[in-house]
CSV table of C-alpha atoms in Angstrom, one decimal:
chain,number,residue,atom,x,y,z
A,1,UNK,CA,7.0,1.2,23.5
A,2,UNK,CA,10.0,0.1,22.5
A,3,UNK,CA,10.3,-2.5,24.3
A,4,UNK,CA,6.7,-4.0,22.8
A,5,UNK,CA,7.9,-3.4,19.3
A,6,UNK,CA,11.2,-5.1,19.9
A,7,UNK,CA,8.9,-8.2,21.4
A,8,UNK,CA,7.0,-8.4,18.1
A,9,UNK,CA,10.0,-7.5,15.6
A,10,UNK,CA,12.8,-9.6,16.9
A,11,UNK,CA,15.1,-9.1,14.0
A,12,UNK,CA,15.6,-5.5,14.8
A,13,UNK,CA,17.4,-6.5,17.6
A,14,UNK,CA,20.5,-7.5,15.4
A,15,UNK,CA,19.3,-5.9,11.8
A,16,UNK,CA,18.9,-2.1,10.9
A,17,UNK,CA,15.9,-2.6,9.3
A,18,UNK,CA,15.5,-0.4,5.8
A,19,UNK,CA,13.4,-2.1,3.9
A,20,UNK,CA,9.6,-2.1,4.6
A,21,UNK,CA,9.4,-0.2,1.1
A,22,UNK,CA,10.0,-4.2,0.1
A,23,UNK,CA,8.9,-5.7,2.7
A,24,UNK,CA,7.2,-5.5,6.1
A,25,UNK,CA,8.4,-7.5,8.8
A,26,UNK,CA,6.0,-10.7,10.5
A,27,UNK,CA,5.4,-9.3,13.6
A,28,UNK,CA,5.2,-12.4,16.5
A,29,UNK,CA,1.6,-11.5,16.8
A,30,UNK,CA,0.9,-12.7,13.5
A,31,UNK,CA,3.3,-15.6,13.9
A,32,UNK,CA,1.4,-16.9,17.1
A,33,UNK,CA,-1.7,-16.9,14.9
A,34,UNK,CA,-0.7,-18.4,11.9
A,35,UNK,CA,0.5,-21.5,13.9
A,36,UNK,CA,-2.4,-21.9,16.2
A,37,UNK,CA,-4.8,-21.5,12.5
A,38,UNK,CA,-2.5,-24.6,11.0
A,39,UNK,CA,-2.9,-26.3,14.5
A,40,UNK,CA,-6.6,-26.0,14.4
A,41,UNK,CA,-7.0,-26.4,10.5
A,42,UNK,CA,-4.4,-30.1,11.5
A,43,UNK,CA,-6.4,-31.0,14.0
A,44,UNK,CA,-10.1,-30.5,13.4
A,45,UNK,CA,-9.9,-30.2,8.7
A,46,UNK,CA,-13.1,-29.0,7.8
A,47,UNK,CA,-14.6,-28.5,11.1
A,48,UNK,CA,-12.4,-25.3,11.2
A,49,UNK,CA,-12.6,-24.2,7.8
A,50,UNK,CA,-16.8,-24.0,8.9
A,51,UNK,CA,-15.7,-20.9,10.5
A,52,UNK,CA,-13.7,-19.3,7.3
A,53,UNK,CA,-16.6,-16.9,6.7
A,54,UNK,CA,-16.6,-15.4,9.9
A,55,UNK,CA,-13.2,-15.1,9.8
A,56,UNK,CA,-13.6,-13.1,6.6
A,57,UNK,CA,-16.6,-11.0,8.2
A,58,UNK,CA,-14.0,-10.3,10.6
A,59,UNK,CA,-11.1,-9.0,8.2
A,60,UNK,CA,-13.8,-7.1,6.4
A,61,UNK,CA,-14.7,-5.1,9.3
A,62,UNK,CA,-11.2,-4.7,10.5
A,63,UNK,CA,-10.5,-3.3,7.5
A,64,UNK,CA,-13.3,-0.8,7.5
A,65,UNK,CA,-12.7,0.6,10.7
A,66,UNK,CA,-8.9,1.2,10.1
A,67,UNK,CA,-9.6,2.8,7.1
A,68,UNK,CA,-13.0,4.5,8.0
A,69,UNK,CA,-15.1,2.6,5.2
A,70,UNK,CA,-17.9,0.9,5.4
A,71,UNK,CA,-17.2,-3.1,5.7
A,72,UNK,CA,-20.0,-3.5,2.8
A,73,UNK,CA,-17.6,-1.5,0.5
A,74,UNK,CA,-14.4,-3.6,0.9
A,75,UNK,CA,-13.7,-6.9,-1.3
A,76,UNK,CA,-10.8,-9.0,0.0
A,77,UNK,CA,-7.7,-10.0,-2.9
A,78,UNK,CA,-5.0,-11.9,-2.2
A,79,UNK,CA,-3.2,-8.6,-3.7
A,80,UNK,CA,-3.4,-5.2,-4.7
A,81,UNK,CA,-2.3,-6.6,-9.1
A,82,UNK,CA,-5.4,-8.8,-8.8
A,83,UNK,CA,-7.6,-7.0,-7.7
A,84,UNK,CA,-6.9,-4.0,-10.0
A,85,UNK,CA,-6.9,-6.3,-13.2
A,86,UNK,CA,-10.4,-7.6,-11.8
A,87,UNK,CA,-11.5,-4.0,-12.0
A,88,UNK,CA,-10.2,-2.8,-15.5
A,89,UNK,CA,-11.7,-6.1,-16.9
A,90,UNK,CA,-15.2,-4.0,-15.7
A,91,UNK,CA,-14.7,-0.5,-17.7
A,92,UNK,CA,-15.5,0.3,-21.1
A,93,UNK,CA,-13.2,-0.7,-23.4
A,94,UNK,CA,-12.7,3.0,-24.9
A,95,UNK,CA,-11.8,4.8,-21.1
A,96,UNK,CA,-9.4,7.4,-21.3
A,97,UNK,CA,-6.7,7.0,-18.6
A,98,UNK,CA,-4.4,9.3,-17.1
A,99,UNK,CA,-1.0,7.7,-16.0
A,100,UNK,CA,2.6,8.8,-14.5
A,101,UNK,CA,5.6,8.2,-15.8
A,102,UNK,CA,7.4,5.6,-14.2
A,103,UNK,CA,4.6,4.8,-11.9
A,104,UNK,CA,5.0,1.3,-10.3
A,105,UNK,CA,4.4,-1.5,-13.0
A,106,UNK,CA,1.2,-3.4,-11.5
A,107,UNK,CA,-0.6,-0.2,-11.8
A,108,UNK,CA,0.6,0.7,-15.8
A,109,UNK,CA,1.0,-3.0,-17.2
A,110,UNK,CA,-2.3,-3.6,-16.5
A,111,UNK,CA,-3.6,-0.7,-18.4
A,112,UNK,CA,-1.1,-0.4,-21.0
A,113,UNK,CA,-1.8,-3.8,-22.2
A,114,UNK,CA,-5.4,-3.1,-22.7
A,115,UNK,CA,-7.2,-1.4,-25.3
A,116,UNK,CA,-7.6,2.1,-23.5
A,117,UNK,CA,-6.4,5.3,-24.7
A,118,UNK,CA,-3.9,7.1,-22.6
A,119,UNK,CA,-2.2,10.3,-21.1
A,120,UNK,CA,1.5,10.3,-19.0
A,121,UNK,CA,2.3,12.9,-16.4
A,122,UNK,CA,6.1,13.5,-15.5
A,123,UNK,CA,6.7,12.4,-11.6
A,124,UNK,CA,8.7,15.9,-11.1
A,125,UNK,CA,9.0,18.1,-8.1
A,126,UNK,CA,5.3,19.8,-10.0
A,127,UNK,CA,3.6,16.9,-10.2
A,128,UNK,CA,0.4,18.5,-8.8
A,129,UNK,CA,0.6,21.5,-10.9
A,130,UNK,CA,1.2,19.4,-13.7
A,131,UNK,CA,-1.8,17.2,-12.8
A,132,UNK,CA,-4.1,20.2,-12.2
A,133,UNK,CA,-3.2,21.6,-16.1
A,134,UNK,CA,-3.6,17.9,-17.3
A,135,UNK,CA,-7.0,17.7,-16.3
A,136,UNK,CA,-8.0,21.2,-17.7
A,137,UNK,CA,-6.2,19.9,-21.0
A,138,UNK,CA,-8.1,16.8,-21.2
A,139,UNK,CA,-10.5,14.9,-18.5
A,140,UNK,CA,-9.6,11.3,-18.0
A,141,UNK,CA,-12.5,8.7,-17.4
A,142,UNK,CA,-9.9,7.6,-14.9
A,143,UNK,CA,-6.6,8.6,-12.9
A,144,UNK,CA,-4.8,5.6,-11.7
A,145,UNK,CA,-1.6,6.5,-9.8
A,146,UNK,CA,0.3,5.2,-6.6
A,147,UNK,CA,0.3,7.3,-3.4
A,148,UNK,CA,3.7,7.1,-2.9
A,149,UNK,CA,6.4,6.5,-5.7
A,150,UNK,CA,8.3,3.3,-5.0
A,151,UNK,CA,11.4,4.5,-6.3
A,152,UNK,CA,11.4,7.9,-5.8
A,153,UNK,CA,9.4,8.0,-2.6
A,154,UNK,CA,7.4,11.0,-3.7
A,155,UNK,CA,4.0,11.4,-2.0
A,156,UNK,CA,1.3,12.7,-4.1
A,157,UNK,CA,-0.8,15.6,-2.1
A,158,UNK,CA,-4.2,14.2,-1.2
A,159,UNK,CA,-5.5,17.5,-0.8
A,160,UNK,CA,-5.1,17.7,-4.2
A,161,UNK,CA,-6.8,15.1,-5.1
A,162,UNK,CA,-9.6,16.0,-2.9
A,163,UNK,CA,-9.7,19.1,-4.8
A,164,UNK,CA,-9.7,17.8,-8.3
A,165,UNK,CA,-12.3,15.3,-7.4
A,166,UNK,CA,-14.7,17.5,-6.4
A,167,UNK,CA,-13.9,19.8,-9.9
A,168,UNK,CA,-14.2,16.8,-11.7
A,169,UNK,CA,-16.7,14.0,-9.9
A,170,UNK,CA,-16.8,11.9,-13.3
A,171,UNK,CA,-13.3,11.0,-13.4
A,172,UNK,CA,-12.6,7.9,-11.6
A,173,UNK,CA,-9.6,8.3,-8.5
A,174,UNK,CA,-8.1,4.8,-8.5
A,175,UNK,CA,-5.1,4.9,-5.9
A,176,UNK,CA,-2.0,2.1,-5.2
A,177,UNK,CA,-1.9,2.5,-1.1
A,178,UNK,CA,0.9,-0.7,-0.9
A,179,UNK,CA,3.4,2.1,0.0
A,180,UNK,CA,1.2,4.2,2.1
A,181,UNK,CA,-1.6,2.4,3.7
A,182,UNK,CA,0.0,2.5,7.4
A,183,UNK,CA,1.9,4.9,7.5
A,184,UNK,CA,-0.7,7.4,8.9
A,185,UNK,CA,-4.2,7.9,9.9
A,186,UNK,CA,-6.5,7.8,6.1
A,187,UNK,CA,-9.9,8.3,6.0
A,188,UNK,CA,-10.7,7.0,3.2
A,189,UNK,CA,-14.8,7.9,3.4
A,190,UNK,CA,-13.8,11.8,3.3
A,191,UNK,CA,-11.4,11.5,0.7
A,192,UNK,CA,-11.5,12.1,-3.0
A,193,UNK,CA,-10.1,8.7,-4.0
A,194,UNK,CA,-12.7,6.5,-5.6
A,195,UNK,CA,-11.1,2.9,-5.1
A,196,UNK,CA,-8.2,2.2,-3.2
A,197,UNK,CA,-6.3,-0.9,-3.1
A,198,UNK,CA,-3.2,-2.1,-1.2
A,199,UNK,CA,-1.2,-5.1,-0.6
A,200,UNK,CA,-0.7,-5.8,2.8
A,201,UNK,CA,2.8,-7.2,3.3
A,202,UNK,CA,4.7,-4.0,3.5
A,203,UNK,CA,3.4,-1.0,5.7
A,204,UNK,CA,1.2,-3.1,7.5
A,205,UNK,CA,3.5,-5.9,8.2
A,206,UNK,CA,0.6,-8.5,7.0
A,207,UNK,CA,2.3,-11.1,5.5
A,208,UNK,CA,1.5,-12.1,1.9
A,209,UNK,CA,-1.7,-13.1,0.2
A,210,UNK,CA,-3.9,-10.4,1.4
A,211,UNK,CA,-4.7,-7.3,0.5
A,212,UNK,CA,-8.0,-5.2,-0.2
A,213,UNK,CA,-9.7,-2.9,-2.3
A,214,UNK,CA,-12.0,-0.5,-1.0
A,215,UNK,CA,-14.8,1.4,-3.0
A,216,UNK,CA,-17.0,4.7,-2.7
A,217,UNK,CA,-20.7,3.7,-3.3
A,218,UNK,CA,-21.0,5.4,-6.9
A,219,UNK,CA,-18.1,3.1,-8.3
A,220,UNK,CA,-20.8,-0.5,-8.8
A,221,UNK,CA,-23.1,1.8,-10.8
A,222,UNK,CA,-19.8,1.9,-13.3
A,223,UNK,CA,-17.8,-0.6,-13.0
A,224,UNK,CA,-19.3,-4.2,-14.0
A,225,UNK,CA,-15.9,-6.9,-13.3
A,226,UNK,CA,-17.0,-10.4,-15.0
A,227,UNK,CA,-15.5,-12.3,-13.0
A,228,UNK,CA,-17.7,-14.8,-10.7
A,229,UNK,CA,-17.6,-17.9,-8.6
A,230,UNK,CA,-19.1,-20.1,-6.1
A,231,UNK,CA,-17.5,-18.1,-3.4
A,232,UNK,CA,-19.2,-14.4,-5.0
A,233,UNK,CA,-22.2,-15.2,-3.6
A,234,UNK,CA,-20.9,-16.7,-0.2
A,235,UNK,CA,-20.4,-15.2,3.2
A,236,UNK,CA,-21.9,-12.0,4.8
A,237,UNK,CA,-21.8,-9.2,2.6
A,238,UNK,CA,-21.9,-10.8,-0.5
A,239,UNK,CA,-25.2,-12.5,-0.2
A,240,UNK,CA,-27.1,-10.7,-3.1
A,241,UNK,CA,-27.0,-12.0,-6.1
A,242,UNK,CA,-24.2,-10.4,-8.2
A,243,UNK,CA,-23.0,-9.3,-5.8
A,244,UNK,CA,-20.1,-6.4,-6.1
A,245,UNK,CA,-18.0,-7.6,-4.0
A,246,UNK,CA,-18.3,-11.3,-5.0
A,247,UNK,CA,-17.0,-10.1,-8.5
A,248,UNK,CA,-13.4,-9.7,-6.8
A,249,UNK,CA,-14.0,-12.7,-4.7
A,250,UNK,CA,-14.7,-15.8,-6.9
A,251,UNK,CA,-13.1,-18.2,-5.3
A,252,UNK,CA,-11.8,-19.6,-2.1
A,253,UNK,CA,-9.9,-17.4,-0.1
A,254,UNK,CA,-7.5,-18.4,2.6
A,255,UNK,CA,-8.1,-17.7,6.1
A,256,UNK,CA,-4.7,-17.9,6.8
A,257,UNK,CA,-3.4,-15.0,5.2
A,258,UNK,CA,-6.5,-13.1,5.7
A,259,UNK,CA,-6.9,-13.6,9.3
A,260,UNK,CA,-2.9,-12.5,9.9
A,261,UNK,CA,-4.4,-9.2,7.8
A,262,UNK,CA,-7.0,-8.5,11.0
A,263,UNK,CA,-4.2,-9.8,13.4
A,264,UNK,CA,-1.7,-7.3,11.8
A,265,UNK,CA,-4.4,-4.5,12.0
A,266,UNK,CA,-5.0,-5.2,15.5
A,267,UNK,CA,-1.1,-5.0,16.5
A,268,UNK,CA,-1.2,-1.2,14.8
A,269,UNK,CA,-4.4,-0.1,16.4
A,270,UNK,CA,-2.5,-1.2,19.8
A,271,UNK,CA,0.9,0.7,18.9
A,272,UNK,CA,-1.7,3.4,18.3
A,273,UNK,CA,-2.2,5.1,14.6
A,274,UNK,CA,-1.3,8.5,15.8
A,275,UNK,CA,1.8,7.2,17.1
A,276,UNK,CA,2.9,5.5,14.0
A,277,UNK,CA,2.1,8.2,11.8
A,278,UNK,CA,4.5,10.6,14.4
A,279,UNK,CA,7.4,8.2,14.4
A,280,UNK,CA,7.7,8.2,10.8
A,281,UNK,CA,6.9,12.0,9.9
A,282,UNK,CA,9.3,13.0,12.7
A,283,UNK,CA,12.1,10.1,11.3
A,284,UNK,CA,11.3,10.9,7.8
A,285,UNK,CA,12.0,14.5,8.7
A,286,UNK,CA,15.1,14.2,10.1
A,287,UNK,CA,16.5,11.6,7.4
A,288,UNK,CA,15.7,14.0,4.6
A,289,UNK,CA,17.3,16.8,6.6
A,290,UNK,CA,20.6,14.7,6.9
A,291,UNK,CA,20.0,13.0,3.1
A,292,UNK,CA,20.2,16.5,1.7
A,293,UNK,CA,23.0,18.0,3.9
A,294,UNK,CA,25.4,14.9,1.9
A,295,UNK,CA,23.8,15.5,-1.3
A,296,UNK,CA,22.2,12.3,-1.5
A,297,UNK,CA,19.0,12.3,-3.1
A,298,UNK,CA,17.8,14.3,-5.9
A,299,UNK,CA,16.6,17.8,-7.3
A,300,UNK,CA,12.8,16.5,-8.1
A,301,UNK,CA,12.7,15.1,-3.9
A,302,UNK,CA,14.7,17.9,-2.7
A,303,UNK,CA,12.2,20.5,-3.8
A,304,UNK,CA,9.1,19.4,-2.3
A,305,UNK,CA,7.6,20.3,1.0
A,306,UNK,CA,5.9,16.7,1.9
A,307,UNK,CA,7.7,13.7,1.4
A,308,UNK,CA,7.1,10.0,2.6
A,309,UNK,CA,9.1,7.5,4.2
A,310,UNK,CA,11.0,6.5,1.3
A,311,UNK,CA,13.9,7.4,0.1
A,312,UNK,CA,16.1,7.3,-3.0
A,313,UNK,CA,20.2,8.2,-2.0
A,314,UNK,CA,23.0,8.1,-4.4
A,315,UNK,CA,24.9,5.0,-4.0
A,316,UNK,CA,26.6,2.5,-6.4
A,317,UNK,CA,27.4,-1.6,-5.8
A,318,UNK,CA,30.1,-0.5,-3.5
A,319,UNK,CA,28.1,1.3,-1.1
A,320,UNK,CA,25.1,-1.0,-1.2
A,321,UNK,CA,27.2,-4.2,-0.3
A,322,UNK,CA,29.2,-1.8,2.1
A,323,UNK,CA,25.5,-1.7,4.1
A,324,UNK,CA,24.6,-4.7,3.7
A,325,UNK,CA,27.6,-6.3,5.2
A,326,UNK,CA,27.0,-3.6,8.3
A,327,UNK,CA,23.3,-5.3,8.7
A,328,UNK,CA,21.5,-2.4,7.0
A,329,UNK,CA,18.9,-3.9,4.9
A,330,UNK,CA,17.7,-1.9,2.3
A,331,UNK,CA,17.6,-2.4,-1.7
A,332,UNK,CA,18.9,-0.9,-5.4
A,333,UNK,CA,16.2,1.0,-7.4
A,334,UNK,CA,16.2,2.7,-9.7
A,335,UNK,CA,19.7,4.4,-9.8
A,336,UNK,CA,20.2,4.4,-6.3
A,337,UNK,CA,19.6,2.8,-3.2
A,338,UNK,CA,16.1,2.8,-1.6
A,339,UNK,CA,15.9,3.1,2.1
A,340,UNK,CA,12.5,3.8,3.9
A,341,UNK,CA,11.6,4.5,7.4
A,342,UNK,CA,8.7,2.7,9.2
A,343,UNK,CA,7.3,3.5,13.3
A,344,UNK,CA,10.0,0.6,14.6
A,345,UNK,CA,13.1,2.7,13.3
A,346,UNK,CA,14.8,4.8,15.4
A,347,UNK,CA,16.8,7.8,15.1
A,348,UNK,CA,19.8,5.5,16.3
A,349,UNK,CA,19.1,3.4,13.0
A,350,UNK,CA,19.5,6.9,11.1
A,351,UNK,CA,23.0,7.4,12.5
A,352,UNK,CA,24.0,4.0,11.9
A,353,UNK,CA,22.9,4.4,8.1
A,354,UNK,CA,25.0,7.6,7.6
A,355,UNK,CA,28.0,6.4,9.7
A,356,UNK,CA,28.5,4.0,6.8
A,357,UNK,CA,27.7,6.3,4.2
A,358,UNK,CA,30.0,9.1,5.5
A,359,UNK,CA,32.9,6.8,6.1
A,360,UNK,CA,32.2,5.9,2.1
A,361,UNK,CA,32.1,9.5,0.9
């Protein structure tokens, strides 16, 4: 395996790669497509953009099975900020929302700079148990949250959401997956999140421009987006008039970036979903084991059972330069440094990260 990932992800032959929580990485699968698509789309012009709505058929269905939806449910944005605006442009004006604290901007912009009423949750080491008293307080129309902090790394405990969704099948789950979708197997048919969205450039090493937002079959009967195009009504899926779908699809979309999405998709399901999701949970593991032993991250991330593959440490300018100049990419948020752990990391790339950081301390 490692010598397949090192064939597609070059770079991590000279880089200790820490940054997927960023950035993905262009894997040379999706490199070999995107210049045989610009050869084609060269060579033959509108010839080859005849076949853009296969293409997207395609995608769609790629989609669907990786995430267990159905491809009918899925509308393709060129990223998770669009898409989302698109959908809280289709609630009532009045909706109550419930929000985090902190929570990554293209999920509370949005919202706070509409008319909607509002409750904040703390992102603490309780979060559950202070969403679980939340909704007893007060029922949101919807709960719009990421899966995974990007700062803080914190997962939120799907179970729980499970749980509160079937307590409270009214409310609307909206979920940010950039961070997470990836990162393990997710079915999203069996779970209690109503619309999911992701950008695709980071866990699923996609590129950018694509992304997706899947729905549960209620969520058409109340949501009504207004925006529309030629392109709504185009293509297999969308054929009906007013069409879902087409309401997050108005206008051309580029085959480019949504055909390196099923290429991308296709490189993971060969790597094998199972085996991702093990690499990271048993590198995430160890990292927080060794992150707490040097006091490095903090109270909130130290007191939870589950955590992701992100990860907050202490560090000022000095230590961040310090890893930079060793080749460890990573970046400053928030008041640390964040460092994240995806399925081409190794546990060598671990001990090269906390050689530095020791020899700092």
């Amino acid at each position: 395996m490692k010598n397949r990932i090192e064939a597609e992800f070059p770079i991590l032959k000279t880089t200790t790669y820490l940054n997927t929580a960023a950035s993905g990485l262009l894997s040379k699968s999706v490199l070999d497509f995107r210049k045989d698509h610009d050869e084609q789309f060269f060579k033959y012009g509108s010839k080859f953009k005849d076949y853009q709505s296969e293409m997207l058929s395609q995608t769609r269905e790629a989609v669907g099975s990786f995430f267990t939806c159905e491809p009918n449910q899925i509308a393709l944005v060129q990223n998770f900020s669009l898409g989302f605006n698109t959908f809280l442009e289709g609630l009532p004006k009045k909706s109550l929302f419930l929000l985090l604290k902190g929570d990554y901007p293209s999920i509370n912009w949005p919202v706070e700079t509409r008319d909607f009423k509002r409750n904040y949750i703390s992102i603490s080491a309780n979060l559950e148990q202070d969403l679980i008293a939340e909704f007893k307080r007060q029922q949101p129309d919807v709960f719009a949250f990421s899966i995974v902090q990007y700062i803080s790394g914190i997962k939120i405990d799907l179970q729980v959401i499970n749980t509160l969704k079937a307590q409270y099948p009214e409310t609307l789950f909206v979920a940010d997956g950039t961070q997470y979708c990836g990162t393990e197997s997710f079915n999203f048919k069996d779970s209690g999140i109503d619309v999911l969205g992701a950008s695709a450039y980071k866990w699923l090493n996609a590129g950018y421009g694509n992304g997706f937002l899947l729905f549960k079959d209620e969520v058409p009967n109340k949501v009504f987006p207004k925006t529309i195009g030629f392109n709504s009504s185009f293509g297999k899926y969308k054929q009906q008039d007013n069409s879902f779908l087409g309401r997050f699809e108005p206008g051309h979309q580029d085959t480019l970036n949504f055909g390196s999405l099923k290429v991308a998709l296709t490189v993971s399901n060969q790597i094998g979903v199972e085996t991702i999701e093990h690499s990271i949970k048993v590198l995430s593991t160890s990292a927080k084991h060794q992150f707490e032993k040097h006091h490095l991250l903090d109270e909130a991330v130290i007191k939870r059972n589950a955590h992701s593959s992100i990860f907050n440490i202490k560090g000022d300018d000095k230590l961040y330069n310090t890893l930079i100049k060793n080749e460890i990419l990573c970046s400053q948020r928030g008041n640390g440094i964040r460092v994240s752990f995806n399925y081409f990391n190794t546990e060598e790339d671990l001990e090269k990260l906390m050689s530095v950081i020791t020899a700092t301390l």
